[in-house]
XYZ file of C-alpha atoms in Angstrom:
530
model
C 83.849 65.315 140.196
C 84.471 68.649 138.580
C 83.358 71.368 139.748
C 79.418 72.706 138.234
C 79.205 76.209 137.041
C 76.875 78.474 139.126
C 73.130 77.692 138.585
C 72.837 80.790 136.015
C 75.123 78.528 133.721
C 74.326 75.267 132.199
C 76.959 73.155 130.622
C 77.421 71.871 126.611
C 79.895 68.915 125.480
C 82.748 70.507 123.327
C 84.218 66.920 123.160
C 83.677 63.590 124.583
C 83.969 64.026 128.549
C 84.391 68.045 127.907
C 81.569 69.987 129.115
C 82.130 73.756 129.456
C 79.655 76.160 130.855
C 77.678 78.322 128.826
C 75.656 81.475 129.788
C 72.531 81.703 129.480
C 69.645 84.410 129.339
C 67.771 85.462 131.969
C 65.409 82.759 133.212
C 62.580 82.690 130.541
C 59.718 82.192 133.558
C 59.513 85.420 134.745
C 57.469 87.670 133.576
C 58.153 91.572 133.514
C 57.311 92.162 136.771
C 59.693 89.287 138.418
C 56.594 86.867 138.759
C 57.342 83.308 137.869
C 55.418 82.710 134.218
C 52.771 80.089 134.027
C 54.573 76.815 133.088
C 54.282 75.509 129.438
C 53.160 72.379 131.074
C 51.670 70.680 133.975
C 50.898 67.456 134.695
C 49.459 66.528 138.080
C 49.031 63.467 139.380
C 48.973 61.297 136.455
C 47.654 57.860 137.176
C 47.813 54.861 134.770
C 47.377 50.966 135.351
C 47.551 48.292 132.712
C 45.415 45.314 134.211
C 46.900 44.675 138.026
C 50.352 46.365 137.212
C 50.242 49.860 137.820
C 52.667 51.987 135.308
C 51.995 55.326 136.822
C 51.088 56.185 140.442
C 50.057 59.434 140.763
C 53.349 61.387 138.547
C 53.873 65.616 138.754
C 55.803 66.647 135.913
C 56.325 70.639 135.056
C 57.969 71.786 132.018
C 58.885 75.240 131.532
C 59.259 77.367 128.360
C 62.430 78.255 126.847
C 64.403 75.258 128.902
C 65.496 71.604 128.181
C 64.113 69.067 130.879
C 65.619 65.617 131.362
C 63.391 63.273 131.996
C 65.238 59.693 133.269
C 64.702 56.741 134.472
C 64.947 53.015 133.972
C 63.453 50.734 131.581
C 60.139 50.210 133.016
C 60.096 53.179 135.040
C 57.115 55.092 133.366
C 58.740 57.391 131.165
C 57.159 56.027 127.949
C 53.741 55.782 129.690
C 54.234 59.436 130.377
C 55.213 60.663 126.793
C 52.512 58.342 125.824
C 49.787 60.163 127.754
C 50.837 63.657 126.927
C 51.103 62.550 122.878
C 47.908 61.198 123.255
C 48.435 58.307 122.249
C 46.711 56.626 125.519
C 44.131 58.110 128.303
C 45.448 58.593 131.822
C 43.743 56.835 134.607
C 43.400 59.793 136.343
C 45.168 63.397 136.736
C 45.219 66.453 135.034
C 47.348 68.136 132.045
C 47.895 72.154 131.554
C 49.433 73.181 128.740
C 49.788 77.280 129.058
C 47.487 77.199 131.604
C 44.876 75.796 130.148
C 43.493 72.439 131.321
C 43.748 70.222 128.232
C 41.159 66.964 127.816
C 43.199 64.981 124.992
C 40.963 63.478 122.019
C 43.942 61.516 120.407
C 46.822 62.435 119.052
C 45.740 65.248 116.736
C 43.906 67.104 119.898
C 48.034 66.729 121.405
C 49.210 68.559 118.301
C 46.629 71.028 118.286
C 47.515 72.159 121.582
C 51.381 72.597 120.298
C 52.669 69.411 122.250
C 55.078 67.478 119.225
C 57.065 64.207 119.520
C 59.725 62.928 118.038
C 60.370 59.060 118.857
C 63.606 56.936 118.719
C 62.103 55.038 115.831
C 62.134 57.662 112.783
C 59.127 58.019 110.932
C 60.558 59.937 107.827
C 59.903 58.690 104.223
C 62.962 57.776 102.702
C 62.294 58.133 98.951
C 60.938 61.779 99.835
C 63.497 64.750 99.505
C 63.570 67.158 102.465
C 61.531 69.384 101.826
C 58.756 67.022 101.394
C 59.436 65.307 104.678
C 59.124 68.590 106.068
C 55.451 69.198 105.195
C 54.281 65.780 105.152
C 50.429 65.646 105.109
C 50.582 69.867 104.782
C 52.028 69.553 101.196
C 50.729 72.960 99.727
C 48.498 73.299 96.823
C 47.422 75.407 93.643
C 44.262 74.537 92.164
C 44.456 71.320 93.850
C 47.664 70.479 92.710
C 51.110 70.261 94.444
C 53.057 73.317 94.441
C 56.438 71.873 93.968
C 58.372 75.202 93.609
C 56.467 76.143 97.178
C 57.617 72.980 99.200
C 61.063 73.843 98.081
C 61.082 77.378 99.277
C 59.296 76.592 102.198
C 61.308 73.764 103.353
C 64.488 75.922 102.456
C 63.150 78.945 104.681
C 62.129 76.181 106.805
C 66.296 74.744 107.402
C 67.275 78.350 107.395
C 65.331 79.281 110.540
C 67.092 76.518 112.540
C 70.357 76.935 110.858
C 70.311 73.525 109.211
C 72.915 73.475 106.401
C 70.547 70.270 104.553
C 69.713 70.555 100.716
C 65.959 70.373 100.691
C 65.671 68.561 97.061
C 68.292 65.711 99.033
C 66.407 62.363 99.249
C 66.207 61.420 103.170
C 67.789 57.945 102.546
C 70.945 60.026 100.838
C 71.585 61.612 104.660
C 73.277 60.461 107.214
C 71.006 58.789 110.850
C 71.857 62.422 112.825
C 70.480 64.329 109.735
C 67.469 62.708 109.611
C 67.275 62.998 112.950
C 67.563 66.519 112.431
C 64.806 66.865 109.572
C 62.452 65.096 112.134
C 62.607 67.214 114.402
C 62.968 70.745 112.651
C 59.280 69.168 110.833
C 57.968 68.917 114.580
C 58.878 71.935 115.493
C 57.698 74.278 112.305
C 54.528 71.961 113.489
C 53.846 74.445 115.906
C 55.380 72.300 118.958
C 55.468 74.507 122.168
C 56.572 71.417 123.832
C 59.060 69.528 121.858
C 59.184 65.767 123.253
C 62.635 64.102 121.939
C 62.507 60.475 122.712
C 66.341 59.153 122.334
C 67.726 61.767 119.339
C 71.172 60.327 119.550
C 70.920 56.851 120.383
C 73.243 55.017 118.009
C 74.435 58.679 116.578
C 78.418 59.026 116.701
C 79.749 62.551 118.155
C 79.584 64.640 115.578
C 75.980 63.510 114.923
C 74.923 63.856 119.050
C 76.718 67.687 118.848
C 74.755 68.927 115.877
C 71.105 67.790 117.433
C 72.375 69.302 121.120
C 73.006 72.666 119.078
C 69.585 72.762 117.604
C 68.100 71.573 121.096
C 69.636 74.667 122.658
C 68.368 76.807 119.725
C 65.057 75.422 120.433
C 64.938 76.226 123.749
C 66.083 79.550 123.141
C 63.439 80.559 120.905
C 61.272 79.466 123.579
C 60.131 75.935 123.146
C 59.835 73.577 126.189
C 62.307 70.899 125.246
C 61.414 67.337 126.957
C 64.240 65.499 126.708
C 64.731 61.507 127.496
C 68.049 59.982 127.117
C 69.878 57.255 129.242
C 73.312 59.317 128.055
C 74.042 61.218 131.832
C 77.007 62.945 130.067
C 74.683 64.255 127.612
C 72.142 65.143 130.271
C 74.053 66.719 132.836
C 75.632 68.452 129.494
C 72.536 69.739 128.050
C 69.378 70.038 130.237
C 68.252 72.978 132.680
C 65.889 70.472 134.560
C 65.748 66.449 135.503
C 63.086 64.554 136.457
C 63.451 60.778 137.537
C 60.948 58.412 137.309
C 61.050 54.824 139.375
C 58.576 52.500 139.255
C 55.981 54.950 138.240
C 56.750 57.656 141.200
C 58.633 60.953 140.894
C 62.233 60.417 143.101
C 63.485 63.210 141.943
C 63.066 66.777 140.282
C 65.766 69.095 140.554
C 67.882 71.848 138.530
C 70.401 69.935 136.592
C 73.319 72.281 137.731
C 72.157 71.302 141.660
C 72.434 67.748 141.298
C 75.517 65.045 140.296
C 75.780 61.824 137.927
C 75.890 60.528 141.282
C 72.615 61.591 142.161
C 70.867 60.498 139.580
C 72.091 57.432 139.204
C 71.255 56.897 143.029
C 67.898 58.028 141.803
C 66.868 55.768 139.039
C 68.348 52.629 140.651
C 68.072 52.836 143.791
C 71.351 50.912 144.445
C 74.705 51.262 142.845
C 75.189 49.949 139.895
C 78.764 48.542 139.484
C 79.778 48.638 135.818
C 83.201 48.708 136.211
C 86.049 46.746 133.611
C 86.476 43.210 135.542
C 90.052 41.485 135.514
C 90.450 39.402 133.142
C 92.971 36.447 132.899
C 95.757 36.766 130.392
C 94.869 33.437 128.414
C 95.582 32.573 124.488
C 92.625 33.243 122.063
C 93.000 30.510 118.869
C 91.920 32.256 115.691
C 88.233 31.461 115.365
C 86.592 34.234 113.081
C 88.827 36.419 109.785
C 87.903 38.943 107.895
C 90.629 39.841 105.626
C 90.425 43.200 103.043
C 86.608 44.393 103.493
C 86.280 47.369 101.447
C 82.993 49.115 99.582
C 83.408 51.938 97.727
C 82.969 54.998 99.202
C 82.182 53.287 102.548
C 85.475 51.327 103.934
C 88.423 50.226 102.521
C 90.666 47.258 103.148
C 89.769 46.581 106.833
C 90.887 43.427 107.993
C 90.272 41.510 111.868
C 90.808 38.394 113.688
C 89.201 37.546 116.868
C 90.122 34.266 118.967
C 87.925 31.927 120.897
C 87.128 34.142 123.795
C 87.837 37.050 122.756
C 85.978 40.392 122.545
C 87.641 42.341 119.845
C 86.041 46.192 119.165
C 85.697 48.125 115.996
C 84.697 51.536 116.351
C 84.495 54.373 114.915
C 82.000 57.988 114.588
C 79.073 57.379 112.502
C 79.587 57.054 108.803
C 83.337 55.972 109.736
C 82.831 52.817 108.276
C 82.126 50.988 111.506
C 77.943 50.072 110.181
C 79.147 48.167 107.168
C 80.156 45.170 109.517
C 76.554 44.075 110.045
C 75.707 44.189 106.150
C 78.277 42.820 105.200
C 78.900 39.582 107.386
C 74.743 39.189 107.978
C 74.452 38.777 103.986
C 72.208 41.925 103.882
C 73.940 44.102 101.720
C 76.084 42.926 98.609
C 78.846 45.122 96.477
C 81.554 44.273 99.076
C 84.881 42.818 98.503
C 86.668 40.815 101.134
C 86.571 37.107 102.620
C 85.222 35.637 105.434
C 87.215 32.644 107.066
C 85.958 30.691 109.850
C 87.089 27.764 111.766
C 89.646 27.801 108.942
C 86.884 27.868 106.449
C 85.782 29.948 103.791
C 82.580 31.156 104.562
C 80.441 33.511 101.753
C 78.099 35.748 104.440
C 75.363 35.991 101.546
C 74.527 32.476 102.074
C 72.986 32.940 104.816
C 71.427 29.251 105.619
C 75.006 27.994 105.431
C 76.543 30.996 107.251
C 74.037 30.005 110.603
C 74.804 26.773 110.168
C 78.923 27.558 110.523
C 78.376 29.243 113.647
C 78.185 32.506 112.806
C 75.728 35.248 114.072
C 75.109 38.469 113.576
C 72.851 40.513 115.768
C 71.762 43.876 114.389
C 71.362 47.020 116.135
C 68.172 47.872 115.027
C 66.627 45.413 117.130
C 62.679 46.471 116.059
C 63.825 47.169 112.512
C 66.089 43.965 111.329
C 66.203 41.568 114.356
C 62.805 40.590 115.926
C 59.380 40.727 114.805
C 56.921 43.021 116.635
C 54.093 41.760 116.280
C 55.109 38.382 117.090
C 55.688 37.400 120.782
C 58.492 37.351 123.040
C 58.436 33.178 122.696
C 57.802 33.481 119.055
C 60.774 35.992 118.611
C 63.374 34.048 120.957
C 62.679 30.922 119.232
C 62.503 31.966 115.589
C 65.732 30.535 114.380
C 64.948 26.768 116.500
C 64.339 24.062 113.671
C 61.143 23.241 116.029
C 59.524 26.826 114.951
C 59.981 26.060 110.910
C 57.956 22.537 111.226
C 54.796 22.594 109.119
C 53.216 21.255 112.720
C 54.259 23.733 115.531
C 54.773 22.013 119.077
C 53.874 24.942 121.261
C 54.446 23.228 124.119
C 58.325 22.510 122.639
C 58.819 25.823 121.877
C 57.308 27.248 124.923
C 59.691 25.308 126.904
C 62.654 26.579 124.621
C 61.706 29.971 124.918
C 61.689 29.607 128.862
C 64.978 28.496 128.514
C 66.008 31.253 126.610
C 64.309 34.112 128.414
C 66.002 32.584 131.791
C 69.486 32.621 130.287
C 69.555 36.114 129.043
C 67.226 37.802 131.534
C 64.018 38.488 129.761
C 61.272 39.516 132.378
C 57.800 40.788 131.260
C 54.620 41.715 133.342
C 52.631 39.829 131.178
C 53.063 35.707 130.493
C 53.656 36.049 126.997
C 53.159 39.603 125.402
C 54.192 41.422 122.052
C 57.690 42.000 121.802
C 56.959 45.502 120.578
C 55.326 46.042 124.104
C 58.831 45.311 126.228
C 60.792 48.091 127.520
C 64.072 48.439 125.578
C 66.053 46.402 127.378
C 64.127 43.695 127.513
C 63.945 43.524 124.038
C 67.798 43.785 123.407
C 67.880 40.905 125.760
C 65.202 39.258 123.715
C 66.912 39.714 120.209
C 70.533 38.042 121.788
C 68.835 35.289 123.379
C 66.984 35.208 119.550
C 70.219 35.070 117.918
C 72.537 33.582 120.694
C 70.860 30.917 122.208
C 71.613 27.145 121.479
C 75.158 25.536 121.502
C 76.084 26.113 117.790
C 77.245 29.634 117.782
C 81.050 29.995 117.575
C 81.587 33.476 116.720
C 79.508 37.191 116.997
C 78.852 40.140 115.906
C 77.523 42.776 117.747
C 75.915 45.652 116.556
C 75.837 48.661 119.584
C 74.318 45.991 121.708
C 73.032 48.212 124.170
C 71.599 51.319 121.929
C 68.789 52.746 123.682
C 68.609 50.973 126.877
C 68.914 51.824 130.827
C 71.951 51.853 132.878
C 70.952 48.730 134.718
C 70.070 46.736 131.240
C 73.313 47.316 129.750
C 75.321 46.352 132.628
C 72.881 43.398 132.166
C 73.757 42.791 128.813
C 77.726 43.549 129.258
C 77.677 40.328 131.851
C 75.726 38.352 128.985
C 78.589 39.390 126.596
C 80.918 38.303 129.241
C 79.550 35.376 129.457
C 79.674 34.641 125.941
C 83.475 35.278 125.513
C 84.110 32.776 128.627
C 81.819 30.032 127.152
C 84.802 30.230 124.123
C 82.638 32.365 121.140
C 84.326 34.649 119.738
C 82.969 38.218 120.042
C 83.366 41.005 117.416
C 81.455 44.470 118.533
C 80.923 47.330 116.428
C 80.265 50.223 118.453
C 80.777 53.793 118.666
C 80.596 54.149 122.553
C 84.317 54.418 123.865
C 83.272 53.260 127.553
C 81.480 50.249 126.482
C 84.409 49.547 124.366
C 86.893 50.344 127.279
C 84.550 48.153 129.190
C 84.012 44.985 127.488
C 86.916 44.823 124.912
C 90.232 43.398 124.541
C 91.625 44.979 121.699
C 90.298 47.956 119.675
C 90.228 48.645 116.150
C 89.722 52.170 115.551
C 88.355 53.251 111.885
C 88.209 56.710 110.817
C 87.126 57.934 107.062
C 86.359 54.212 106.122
C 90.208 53.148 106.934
C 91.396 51.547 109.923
C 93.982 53.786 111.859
C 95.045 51.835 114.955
C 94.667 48.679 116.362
C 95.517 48.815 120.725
C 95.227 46.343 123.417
C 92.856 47.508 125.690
C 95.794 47.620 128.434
C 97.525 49.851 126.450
C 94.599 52.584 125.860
C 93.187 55.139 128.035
C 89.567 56.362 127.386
C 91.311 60.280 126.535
C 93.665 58.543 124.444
C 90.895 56.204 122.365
C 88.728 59.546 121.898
C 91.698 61.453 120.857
C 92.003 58.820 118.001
C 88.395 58.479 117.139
C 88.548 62.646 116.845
C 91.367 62.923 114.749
C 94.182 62.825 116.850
C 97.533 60.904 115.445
C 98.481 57.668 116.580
């Protein structure tokens, strides 16, 4: 492993795999007179159970002002119980919470924000049709005589970008920006909140590069200005990259709190699993893949132009590219969603039209999104509802519960699914469980002859997605053929077998997986020629 800078340094990503140190100020918890500064925030001994299973058993966690702290761990692990607790968004069993010093008794969620503590989940909760500015000072909008000030919300959400050096046009809807732009807007609108301590809950999960680099370089600005930056990520690059502190959580307990420059990836990954986790590329027997699934000349203006793949029976075949690359338009375009695309669809040898999407299931074809919460399972349903969904059984006027139960044991057994609870709310899995749940949704059953797979592992632990990179695995050896569109270049190198890189809506190169080296797919997905 390279050698870390010197614990006055911390370290920032100027490229995929490129971390350079960076200096930094003089540690921003001592006082004038040398003294270590009160911490932002405390919490000691945090204690939550939910019925007989205990989520959090007795958890210290400090957070101190003007720094970015990691805090890991598995799926499971307590880290959303946690962030939970300190939003206020549940009561803790027992402990105590100091924000500044002062001990704080939480009320809800508004008592949280009062006392300058600010999240910002995975799940975005802008408002698309709004511009900006308006996102900005949601439920703050300011007012003359009772009535909006529109000129105001545009000069205060301008002043508002300008602090944080956000180059955004505050009049811009939020649906016209890109996913790392919004993410941006969220959390600059947290932070003009008032947020001392700035939770970030997965900022770039699913965001390409460029996207993950422009939300590190407002984190650091952040925690230069003095906020407390809690950061949770399952990205180890990014966090060895970006954070001051780490914290791992496993099965509720603390195993480890450390500066970030002291420790390893090693280390941590020791930490949160407390095995090794082997994740490495398998051999693979060289072994003829029949044309199963075409797509010849997809293009949408503006968005991709005249991409065409073919992926045999067994095969995994990649497309990837950096966000708005062209890369998303797979899963509109071959799930039906989304119409104004040109191209055809051939599979099996026959012509398939991916709007009709009865006939489309009933070819073979599935397409599993990557916004599993959002387009792919039903939250409020449960896990057996969810898994079973597309099962003739569960669209009978008469449900057989029993049937479907049965199914859905079936299911949840094949891909992995474990809960606490018999039968819960798929919203209340950990993430990924619920990635597990959506392919066994989407995958189970002996029709499916070809997939595609939308960053299958977006937002979940190490452990999960080696999980779920056996399941694909296992997929590709049962004979489906597997299309993935991803931009993460070691889950390509690790599952794929040939790679289709797109850049600015076009497809560039097209490489056995043999032939590529992780530097040399990154150096293609940056720019580089082929």
């Amino acid at each position: 492993m390279a050698e870390r800078p010197p614990v006055g340094l911390a370290m920032t990503a100027t490229g995929p795999g490129e971390p350079t140190a960076r200096p930094r100020p003089a540690h921003p918890d001592a006082t004038s007179s040398g003294r270590p500064a009160t911490p932002a925030l405390r919490m000691l001994g945090i204690v939550k159970s939910y019925g007989g299973a205990t989520a959090l058993a007795g958890v210290d966690f400090v957070a101190r002002a003007g720094r970015v702290h990691a805090l890991l761990g598995m799926n499971g692990a307590g880290k959303s119980t946690l962030v939970q607790i300190l939003s206020g968004a549940v009561a803790a069993d027992a402990g105590v919470i100091e924000v500044g010093g002062s001990r704080l008794t939480h009320q809800g969620p508004r008592a949280a924000r009062a006392a300058g503590i600010a999240t910002v989940y995975q799940r975005r909760s802008l408002v698309p049709a709004l511009s900006v500015a308006e996102n900005l000072l949601l439920g703050r909008l300011p007012r003359a005589r009772g009535i909006v000030a529109w000129r105001e919300i545009r000069e205060q959400g301008a002043t508002m970008l300008t602090d944080l050096g956000l180059d955004l046009d505050p009049q811009m809807p939020v649906r016209a920006l890109g996913p790392g732009s919004q993410t941006l807007v969220e959390i600059a609108r947290e932070s003009h909140r008032g947020g001392r301590i700035l939770i970030l809950d997965e900022p770039t999960a699913s965001l390409g590069g460029h996207d993950a680099a422009l939300i590190h370089r407002l984190v650091r600005q952040l925690a230069a200005n003095g906020t407390s930056v809690v950061y949770i990520s399952h990205h180890l690059d990014e966090v060895i990259g970006l954070s001051d502190d780490v914290t791992v959580l496993r099965d509720g307990r603390v195993v480890l709190t450390a500066e970030t420059a002291s420790t390893s990836a090693a280390d941590i990954v020791s930490a949160m699993v407390g095995t090794t986790v082997v994740n490495d590329r398998p051999p693979r027997p060289e072994r003829p893949h029949v044309p199963v699934l075409r797509i010849d000349g997809l293009s949408r203006p503006g968005r991709i132009a005249d991409l065409s793949v073919t992926v045999g029976a067994g095969e995994i075949v990649a497309v990837i590219g950096q966000a708005g690359d062209g890369h998303e338009e797979l899963f509109p375009f071959l799930s039906g969603m989304r119409r104004g695309y040109d191209g055809t669809v051939t599979l099996r040898d026959e012509r398939i039209r991916p709007h009709q999407v009865t006939r489309s299931l009933r070819s073979g074809l599935r397409c599993v999104t990557g916004d599993r919460l959002g387009t792919g399972l039903v939250p409020q349903l449960s896990v057996d509802e969810n898994v079973t969904a597309l099962h003739p059984t569960a669209r009978r006027p008469l449900m057989r519960w029993g049937h479907l139960r049965s199914l859905a044991g079936e299911a949840r057994s094949r891909f992995g699914v474990t809960t606490l609870q018999p039968n819960p709310p798929v919203s209340a899995l950990s993430g990924g469980n619920q990635q597990k749940a959506l392919l066994a949704k989407w995958l189970s059953g002996s029709s499916v002859s070809a997939c595609l797979l939308e960053d299958p592992t977006g937002g979940v632990d190490i452990q999960a997605k080696a999980e779920i990179h056996t399941i694909i695995e296992d997929l590709a050896d049962s004979g489906i053929a597997v299309l993935l569109a991803s931009s993460d270049t070691d889950e390509v190198m690790r599952l794929a077998d040939r790679v289709v890189v797109v850049r600015d809506g076009r497809a560039i190169a097209e490489r056995s997986v043999d032939d590529l080296t992780h530097d040399a797919l990154t150096h293609l997905l940056l720019g580089g020629s082929q």
